[in-house]
Coordinates of C-alpha atoms and ligand atoms in Angstrom, one line a residue:
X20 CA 0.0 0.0 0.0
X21 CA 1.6 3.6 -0.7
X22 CA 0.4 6.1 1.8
X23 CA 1.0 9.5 -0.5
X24 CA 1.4 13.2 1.7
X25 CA 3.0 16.4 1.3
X26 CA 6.1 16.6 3.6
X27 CA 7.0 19.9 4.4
X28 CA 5.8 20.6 1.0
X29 CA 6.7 17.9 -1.2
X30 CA 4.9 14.9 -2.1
X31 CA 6.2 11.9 -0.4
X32 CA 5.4 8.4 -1.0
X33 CA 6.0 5.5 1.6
X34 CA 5.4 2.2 1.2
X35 CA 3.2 0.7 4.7
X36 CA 4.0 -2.6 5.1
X37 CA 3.8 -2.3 8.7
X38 CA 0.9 -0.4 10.2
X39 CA 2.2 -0.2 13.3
X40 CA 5.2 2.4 12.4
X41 CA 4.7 5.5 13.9
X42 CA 5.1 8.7 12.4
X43 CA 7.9 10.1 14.9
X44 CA 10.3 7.0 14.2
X45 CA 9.6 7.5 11.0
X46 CA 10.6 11.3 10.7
X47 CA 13.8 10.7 13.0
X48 CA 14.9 7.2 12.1
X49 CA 14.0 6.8 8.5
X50 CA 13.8 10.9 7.2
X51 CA 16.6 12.0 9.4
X52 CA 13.8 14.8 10.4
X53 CA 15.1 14.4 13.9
X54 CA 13.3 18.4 15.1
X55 CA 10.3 16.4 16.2
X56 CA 11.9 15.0 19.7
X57 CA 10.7 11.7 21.3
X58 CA 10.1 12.2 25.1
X59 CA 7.3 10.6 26.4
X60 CA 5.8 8.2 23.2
X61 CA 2.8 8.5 25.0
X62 CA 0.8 11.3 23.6
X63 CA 1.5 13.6 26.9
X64 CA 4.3 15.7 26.2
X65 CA 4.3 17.3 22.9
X66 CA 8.1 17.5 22.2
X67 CA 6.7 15.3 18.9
X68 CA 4.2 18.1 17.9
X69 CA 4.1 18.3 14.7
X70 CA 0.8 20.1 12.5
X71 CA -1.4 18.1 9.8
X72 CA -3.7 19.7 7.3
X73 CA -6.9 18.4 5.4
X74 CA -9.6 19.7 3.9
X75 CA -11.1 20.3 6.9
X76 CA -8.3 22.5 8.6
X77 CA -5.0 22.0 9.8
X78 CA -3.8 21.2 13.4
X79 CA -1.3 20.3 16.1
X80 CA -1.1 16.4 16.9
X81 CA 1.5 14.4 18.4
X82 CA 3.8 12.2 15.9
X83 CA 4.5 9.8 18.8
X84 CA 1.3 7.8 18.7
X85 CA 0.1 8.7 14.9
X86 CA 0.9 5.8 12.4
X87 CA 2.1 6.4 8.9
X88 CA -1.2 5.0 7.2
X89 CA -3.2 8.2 8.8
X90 CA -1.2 10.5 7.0
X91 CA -2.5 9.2 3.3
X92 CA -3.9 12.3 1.4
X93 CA -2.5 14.7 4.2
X94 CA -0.2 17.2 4.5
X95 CA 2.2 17.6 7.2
X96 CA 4.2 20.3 8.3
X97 CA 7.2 19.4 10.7
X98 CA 9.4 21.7 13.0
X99 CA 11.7 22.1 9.9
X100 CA 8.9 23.3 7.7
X101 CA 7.7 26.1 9.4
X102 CA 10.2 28.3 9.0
X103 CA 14.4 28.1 9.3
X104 CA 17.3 30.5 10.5
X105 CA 17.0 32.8 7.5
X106 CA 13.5 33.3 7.9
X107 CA 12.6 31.8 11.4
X108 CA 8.4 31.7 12.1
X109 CA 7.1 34.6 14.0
X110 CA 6.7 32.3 16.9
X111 CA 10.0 30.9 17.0
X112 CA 11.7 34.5 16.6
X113 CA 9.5 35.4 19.3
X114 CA 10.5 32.5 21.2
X115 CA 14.2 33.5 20.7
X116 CA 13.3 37.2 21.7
X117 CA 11.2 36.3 24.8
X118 CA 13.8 33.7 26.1
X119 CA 11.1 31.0 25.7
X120 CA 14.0 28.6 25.6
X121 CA 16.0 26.8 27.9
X122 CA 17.1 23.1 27.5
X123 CA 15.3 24.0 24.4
X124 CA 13.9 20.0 24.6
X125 CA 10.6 21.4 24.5
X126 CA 11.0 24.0 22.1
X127 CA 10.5 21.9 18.7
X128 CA 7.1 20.8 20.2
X129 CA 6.0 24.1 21.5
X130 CA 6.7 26.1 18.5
X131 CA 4.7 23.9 15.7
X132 CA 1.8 24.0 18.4
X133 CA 1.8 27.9 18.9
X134 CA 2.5 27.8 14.9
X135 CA -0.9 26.0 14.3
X136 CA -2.8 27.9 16.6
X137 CA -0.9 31.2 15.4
X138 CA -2.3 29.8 11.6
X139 CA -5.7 29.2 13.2
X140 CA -5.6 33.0 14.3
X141 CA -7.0 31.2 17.6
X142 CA -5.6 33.7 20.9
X143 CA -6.0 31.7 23.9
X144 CA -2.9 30.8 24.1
X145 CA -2.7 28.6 27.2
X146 CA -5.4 26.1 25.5
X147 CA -3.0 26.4 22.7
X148 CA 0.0 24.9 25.3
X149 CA -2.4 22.5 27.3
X150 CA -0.5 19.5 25.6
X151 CA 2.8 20.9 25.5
X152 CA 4.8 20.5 28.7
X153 CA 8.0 22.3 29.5
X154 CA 10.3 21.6 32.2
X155 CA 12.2 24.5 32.6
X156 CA 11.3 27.3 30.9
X157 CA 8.3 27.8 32.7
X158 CA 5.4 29.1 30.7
X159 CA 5.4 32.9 31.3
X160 CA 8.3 33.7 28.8
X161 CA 6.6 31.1 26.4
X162 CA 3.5 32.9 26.6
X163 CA 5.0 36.4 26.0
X164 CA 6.4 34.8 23.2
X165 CA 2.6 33.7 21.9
X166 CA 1.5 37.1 22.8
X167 CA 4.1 39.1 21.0
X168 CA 3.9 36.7 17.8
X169 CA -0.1 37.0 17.7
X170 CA -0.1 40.6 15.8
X171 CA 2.7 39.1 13.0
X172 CA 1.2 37.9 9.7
X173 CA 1.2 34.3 9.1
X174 CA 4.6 32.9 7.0
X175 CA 3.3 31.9 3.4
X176 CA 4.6 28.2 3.5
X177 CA 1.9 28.0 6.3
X178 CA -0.5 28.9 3.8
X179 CA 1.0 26.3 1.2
X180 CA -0.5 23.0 2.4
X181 CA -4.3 23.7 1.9
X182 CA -3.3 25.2 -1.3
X183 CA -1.4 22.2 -2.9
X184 CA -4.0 19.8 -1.5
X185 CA -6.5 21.0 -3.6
X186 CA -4.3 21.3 -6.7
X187 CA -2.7 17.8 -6.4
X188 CA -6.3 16.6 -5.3
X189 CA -3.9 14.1 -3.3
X190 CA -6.4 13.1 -0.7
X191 CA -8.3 11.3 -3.8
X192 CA -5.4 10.0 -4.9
X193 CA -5.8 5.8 -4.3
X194 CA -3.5 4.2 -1.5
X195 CA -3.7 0.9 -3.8
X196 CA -5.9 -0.9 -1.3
X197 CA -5.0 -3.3 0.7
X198 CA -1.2 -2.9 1.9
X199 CA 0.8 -6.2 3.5
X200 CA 2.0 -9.0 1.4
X201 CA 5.2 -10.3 3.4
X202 CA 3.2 -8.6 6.5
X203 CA -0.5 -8.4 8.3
X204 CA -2.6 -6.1 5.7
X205 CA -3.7 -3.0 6.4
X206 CA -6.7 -1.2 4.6
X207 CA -7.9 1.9 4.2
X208 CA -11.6 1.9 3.1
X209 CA -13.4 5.2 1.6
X210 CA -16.9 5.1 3.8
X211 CA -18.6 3.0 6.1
X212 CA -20.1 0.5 3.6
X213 CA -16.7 -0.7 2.6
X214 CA -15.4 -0.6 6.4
X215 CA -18.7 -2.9 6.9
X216 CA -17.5 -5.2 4.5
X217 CA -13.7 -5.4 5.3
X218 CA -14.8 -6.4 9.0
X219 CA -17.0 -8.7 8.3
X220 CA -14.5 -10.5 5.8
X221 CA -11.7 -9.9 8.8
X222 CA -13.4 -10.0 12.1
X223 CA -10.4 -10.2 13.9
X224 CA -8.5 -6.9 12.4
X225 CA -7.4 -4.1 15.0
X226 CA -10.0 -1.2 14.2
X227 CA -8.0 2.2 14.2
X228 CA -9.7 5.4 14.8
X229 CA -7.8 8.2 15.6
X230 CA -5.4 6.1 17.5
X231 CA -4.4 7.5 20.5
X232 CA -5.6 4.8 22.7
X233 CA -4.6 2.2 20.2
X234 CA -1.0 4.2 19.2
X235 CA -0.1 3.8 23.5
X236 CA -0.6 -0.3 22.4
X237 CA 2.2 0.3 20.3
X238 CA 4.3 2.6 21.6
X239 CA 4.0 1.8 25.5
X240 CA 2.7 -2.1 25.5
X241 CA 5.0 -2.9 22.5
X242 CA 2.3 -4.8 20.5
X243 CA 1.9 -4.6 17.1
X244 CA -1.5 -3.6 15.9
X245 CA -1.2 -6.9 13.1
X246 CA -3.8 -6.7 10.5
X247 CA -5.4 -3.3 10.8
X248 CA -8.2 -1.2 9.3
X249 CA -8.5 2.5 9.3
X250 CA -11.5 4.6 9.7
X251 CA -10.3 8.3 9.2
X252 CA -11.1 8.1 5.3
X253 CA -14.3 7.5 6.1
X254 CA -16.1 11.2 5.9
X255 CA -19.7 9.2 6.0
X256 CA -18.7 8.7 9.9
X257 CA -17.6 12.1 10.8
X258 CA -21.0 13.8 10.4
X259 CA -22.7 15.7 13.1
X260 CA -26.8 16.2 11.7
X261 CA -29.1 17.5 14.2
X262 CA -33.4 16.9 13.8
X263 CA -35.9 18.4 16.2
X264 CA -35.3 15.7 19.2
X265 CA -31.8 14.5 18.5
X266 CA -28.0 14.9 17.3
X267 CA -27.0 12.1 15.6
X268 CA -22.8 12.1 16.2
X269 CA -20.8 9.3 13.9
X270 CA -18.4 7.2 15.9
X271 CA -15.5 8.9 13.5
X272 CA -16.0 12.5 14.3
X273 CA -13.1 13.5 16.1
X274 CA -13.2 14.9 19.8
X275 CA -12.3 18.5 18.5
X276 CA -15.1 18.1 16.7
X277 CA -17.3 17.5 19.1
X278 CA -16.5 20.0 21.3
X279 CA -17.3 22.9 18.2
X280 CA -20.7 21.2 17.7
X281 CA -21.5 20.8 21.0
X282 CA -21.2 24.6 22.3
X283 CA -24.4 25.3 21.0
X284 CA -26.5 22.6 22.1
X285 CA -25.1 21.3 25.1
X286 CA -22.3 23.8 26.6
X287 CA -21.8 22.0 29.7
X288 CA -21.0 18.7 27.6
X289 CA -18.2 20.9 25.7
X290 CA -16.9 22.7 28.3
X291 CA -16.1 19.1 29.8
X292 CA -14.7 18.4 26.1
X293 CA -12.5 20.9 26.8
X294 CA -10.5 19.7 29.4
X295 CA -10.5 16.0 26.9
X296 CA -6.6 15.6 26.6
X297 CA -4.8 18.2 24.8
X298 CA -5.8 20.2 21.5
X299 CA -3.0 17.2 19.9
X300 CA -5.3 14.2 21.1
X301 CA -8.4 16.1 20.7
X302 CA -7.8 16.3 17.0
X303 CA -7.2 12.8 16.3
X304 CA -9.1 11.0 18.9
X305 CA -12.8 10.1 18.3
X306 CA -16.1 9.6 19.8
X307 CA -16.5 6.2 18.6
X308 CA -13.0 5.4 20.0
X309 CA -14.0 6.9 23.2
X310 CA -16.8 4.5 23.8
X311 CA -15.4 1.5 22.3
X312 CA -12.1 1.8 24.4
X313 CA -14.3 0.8 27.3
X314 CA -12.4 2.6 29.9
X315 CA -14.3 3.3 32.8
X316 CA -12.5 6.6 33.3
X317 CA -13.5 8.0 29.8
X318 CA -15.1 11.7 29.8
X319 CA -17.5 11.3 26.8
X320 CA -19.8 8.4 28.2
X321 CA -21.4 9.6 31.8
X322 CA -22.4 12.6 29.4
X323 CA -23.9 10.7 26.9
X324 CA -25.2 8.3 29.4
X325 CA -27.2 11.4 30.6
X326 CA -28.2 12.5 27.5
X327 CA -29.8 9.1 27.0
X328 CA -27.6 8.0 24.3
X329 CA -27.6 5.2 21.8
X330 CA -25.0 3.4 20.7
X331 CA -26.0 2.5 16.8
X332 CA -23.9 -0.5 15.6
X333 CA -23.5 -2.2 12.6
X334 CA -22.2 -5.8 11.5
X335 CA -22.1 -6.1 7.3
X336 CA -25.6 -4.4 6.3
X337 CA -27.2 -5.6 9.7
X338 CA -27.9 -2.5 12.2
X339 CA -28.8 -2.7 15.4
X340 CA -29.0 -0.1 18.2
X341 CA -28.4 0.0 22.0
X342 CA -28.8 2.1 25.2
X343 CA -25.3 3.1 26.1
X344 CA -25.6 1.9 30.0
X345 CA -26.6 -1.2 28.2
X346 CA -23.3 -1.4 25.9
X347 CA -21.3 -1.6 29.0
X348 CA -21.4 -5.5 30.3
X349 CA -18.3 -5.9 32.8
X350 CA -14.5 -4.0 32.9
X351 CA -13.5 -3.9 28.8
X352 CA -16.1 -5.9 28.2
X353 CA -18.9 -4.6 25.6
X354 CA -22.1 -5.9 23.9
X355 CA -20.1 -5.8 20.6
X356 CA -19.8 -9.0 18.2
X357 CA -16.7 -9.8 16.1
X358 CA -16.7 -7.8 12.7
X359 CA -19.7 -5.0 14.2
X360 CA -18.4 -1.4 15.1
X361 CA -19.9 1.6 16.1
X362 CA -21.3 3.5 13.0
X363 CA -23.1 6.3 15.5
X364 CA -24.1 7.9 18.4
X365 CA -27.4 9.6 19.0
X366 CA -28.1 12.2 22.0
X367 CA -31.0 13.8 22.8
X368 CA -30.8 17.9 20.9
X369 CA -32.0 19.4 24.0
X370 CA -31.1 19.2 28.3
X371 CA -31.1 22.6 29.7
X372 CA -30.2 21.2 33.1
X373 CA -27.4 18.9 31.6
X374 CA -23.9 19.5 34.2
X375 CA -20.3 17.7 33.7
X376 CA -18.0 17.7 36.1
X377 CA -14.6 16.0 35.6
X378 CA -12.5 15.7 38.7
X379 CA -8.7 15.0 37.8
X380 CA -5.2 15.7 39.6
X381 CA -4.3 18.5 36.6
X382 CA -6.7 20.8 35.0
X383 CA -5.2 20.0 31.5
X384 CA -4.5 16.6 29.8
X385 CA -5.1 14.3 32.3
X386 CA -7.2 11.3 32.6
X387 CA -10.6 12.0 34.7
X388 CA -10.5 10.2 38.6
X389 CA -13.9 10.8 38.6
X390 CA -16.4 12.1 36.2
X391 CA -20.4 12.5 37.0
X392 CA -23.0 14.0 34.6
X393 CA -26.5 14.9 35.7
X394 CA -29.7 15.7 33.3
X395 CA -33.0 16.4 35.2
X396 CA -36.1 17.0 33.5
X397 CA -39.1 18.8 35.6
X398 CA -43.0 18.6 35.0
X399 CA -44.8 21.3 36.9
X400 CA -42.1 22.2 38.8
X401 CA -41.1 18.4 40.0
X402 CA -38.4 16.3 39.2
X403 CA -40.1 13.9 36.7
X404 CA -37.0 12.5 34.7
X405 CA -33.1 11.9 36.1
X406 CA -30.4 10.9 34.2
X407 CA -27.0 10.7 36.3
X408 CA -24.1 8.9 35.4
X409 CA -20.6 8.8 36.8
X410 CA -16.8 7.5 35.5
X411 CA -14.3 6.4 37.8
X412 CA -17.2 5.1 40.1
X413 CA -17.3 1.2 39.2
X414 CA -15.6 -1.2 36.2
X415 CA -17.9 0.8 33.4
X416 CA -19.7 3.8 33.4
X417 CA -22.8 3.6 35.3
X418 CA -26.1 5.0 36.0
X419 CA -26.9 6.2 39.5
X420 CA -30.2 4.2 39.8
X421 CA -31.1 4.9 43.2
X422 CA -29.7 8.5 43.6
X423 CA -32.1 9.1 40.3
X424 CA -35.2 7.5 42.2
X425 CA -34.1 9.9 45.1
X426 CA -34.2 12.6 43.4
X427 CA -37.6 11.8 41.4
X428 CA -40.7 14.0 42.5
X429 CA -38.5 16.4 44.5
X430 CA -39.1 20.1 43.6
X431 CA -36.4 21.1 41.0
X432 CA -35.5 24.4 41.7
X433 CA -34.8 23.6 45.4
X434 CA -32.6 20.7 45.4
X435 CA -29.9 22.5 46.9
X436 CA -30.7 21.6 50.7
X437 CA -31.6 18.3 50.1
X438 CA -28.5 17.6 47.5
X439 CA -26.3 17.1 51.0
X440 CA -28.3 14.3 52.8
X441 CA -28.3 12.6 49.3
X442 CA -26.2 9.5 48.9
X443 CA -24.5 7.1 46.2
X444 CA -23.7 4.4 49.1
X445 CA -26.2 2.1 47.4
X446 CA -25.1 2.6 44.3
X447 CA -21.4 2.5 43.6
X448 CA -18.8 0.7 46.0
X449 CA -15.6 2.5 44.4
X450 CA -12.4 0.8 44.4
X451 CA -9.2 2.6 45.4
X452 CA -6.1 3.1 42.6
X453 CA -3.4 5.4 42.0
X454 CA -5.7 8.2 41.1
X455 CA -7.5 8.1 44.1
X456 CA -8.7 6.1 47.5
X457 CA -11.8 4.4 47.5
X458 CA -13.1 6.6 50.1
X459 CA -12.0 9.4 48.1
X460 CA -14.0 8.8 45.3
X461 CA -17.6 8.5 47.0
X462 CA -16.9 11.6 49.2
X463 CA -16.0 13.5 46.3
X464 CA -18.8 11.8 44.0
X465 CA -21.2 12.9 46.4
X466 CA -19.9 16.5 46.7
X467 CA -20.6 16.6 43.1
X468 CA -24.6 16.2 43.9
X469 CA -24.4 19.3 46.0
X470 CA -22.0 21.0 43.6
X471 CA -24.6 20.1 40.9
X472 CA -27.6 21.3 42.8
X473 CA -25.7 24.7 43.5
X474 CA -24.7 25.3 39.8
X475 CA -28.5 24.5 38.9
X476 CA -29.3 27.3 41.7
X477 CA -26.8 29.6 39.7
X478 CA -24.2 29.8 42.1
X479 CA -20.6 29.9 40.1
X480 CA -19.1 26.2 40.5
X481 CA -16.1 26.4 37.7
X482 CA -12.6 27.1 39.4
X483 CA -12.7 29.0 35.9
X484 CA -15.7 31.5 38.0
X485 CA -14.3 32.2 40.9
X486 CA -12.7 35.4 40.8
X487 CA -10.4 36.8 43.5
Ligands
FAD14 C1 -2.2 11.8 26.3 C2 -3.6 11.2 26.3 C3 -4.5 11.9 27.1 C4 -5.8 11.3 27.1 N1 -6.8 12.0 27.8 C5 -8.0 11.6 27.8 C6 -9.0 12.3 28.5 O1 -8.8 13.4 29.1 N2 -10.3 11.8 28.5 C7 -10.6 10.6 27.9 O2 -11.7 10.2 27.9 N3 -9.7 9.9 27.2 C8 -8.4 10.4 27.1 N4 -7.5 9.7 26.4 C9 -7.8 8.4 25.8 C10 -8.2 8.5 24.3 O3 -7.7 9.7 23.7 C11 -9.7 8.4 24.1 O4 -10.2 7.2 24.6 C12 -10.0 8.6 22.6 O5 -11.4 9.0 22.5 C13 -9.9 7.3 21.8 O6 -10.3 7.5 20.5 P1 -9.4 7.0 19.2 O7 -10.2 7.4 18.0 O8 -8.1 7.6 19.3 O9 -9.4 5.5 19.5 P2 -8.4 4.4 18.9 O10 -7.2 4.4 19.7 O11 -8.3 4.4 17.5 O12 -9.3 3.1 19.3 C14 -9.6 2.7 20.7 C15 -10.4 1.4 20.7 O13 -11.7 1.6 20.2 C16 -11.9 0.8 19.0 N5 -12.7 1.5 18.1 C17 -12.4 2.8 17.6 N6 -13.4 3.2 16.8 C18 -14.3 2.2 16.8 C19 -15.6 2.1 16.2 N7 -16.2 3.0 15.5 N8 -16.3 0.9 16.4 C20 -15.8 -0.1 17.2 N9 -14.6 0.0 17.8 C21 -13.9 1.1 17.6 C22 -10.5 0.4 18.5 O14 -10.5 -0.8 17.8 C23 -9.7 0.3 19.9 O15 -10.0 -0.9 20.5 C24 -6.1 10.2 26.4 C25 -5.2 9.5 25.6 C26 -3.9 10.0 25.6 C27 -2.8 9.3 24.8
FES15 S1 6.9 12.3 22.8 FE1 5.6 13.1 24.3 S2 3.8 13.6 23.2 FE2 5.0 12.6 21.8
FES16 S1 13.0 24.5 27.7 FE1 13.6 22.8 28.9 S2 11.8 21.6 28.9 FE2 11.2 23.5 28.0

């Protein structure tokens, strides 16, 4: 299989016949593109940053955990191609100028991600960084630098990409199939229907999304994905339609995504989005990934949960649907058959009282300890529907049955004194990890109850509110 992309500008061809390579040992041990530096390999860092351009936009992601077969009708613009000595990008002279630098490891990393977001004319400049650590530095020169570069017109080569896509029209251009002779295939299919038929012909092949739970296998675990198909050609899955009682959300639309469509209708569900990763994993991973992953620390499902969400899957032509809660059978373990995936999500288009809360150890790009959603729905003043969920709570995401019974008939709009004799003891028996003690989690689970009823009241909740 050739996976064809513009490098830097020029059109590159490499020939996948193992989909596990990742893009970063590709750029340093095969390309000699060695600006890109390899810290982490986990997706946390961003000394990999490096920025990738479609049709639909270009932006940071992390070359650690991105395999070469995601790049195919791309374009991708590393460290090297965003500007150089003679004519540095504005945000790397800045960087220079601001001392933004010191054991400069970082650096590569931080100046692609403050490039794309510089090219995205977006200003808030710590989102920008949330995926980009630095040791050293510290961030206040770094954001001087971001500041000071904002007013600077954006370098021409940035513009390039987008440009030469469209006049190559290399993201039609065929990847000639199915890749692997001397190795496990890979495949890249053009829309659902021929992702439908590829797994039901190869049940057992790793399914790759956006791969940054997947890329971790790889990179961390040391297992190769073996035969593999790859869902980010298909555009069919990365719709977002909305009718009069729902949003219908395919598995392949990215978490970025989300988060843009989601403002409108539900802003609580993408202010949680927000704090999803970094911007680099929030462009490449995906809904569908979310979900299927199975983790029962994952942000998306207690917010789908409580938006009554379905989970639409699809084996071949056969289509079936299922209540999230329901999807969810033991730790990892889903009602999924070999050969059936997720084609889509549906949520309902409206929950004014819909409230996320993801409790974690850092603000940014870190895995939730405990997430919790809540979505009442009041008839004459009374609580006459509840829909509460909470991550981190048992081995899947889970409905809070009882707490939900509890809180049935109870007058909505004064919750808030009865929200702190209200329990989850019945419900959850938490079990104690790293992240957090058993003990910790239902005190804190049940804070969120009263922390809910409170934001319902209109107090402010959000660290993000409270001003000094
Ligand atoms: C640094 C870092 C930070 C992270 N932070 C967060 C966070 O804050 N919150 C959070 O929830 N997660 C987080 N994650 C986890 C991960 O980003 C998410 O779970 C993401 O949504 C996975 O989506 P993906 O498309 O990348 O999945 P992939 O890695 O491509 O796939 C994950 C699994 O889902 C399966 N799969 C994918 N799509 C489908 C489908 N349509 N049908 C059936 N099976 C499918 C794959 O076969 C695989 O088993 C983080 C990961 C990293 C590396
Ligand atoms: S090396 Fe740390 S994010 Fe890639
Ligand atoms: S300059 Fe040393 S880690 Fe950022």
């Amino acid at each position: 299989m050739q996976i064809t992309f513009l490098l830097n500008g020029e059109t590159t061809q490499y020939s996948l016949s193992d989909a596990s390579v990742t893009l970063l040992d590709w750029l340093r041990e095969y390309r000699g593109l060695t600006g890109s530096k390899e810290a982490c390999r986990e997706g946390d860092c961003g000394a990999c940053t490096v920025m990738l351009s479609d049709a639909t936009g270009s932006r940071a992601i992390n070359a650690c955990i991105t395999l070469m077969a995601q790049l195919h009708g791309k374009a991708l613009r590393t460290v090297e191609g965003i500007g150089n000595s003679a004519a540095p990008h504005p945000v790397q002279q800045a960087l220079i100028d601001q001392h933004g630098s010191q054991c400069g490891f970082c650096t590569p990393g931080i100046a692609v991600a403050l490039a794309a977001a510089h090219l995205n004319g977006e200003h808030d400049h710590d989102a920008a960084l949330a995926g980009n650590l630095c040791r050293c530095t510290g961030y206040a020169p770094i954001i001087r630098a971001a500041e000071s570069a904002a007013a600077q017109p954006v370098p021409d080569c940035m513009h390039e990409d987008a440009k030469a896509l469209a006049a190559t029209a290399l993201a039609q251009i065929s990847s000639g199939g199915c890749g692997g002779a001397d190795s496990p295939p890979a495949y890249l299919p053009e829309n659902a229907d021929d992702l439908a038929a590829w797994l039901l012909a190869q049940p057992s092949s790793t399914l790759v999304a956006g791969g940054t739970d997947l890329g971790l296998a790889v990179t961390k675990a040391l297992k190769p994905l073996g035969e593999a198909v790859f869902l980010h050609r298909c555009a069919d899955l990365q719709q977002v339609t909305t009718s009069a009682d729902e949003i219908r959300i395919g598995a392949g639309v990215s978490i970025a995504q989300l988060l843009r469509a989601m403002a409108k209708p539900h802003p609580a569900f993408a202010a949680l989005l927000k704090r999803f990763a970094s911007p680099q994993i929030r462009a490449m991973a995906t809904l569908g990934g979310n979900i299927a992953n199975g983790s029962p620390i994952a942000d998306a499902p207690p917010v789908l949960i409580a938006l009554g969400a379905r989970v639409h899957l699809r084996r071949g032509d056969v289509r079936r649907q299922v209540a999230l809660e329901d999807f969810y059978l033991g730790y990892r373990k889903q009602d999924r058959t070999p050969g059936e995936f997720i084609e889509a999500v549906t949520i309902a288009a409206r929950a004014p009282n819909l409230r996320a809360y993801k409790l974690s150890k850092r603000f940014d790009q870190d895995i939730s300890t405990l997430c919790a959603a809540f979505n009442l729905s009041a008839k004459a003043g009374r609580i006459s529907e509840a829909r509460v969920a909470f991550g981190g709570m048992a081995a899947v995401p889970a409905r809070a049955r009882k707490l939900e019974a509890a809180l049935i008939g109870q007058p909505l709009d004064d919750i808030a004194e009865g929200a702190v004799s209200l329990s989850l003891g019945e419900d959850f028996a938490p079990i104690s990890d790293f992240r957090g003690s058993a003990a910790y989690r239902m005190q804190a689970a049940e804070n969120l109850i009263i922390r809910y009823a409170r934001d319902l009241a209109g107090e402010a909740v959000s660290v993000l509110e409270v001003a000094s």
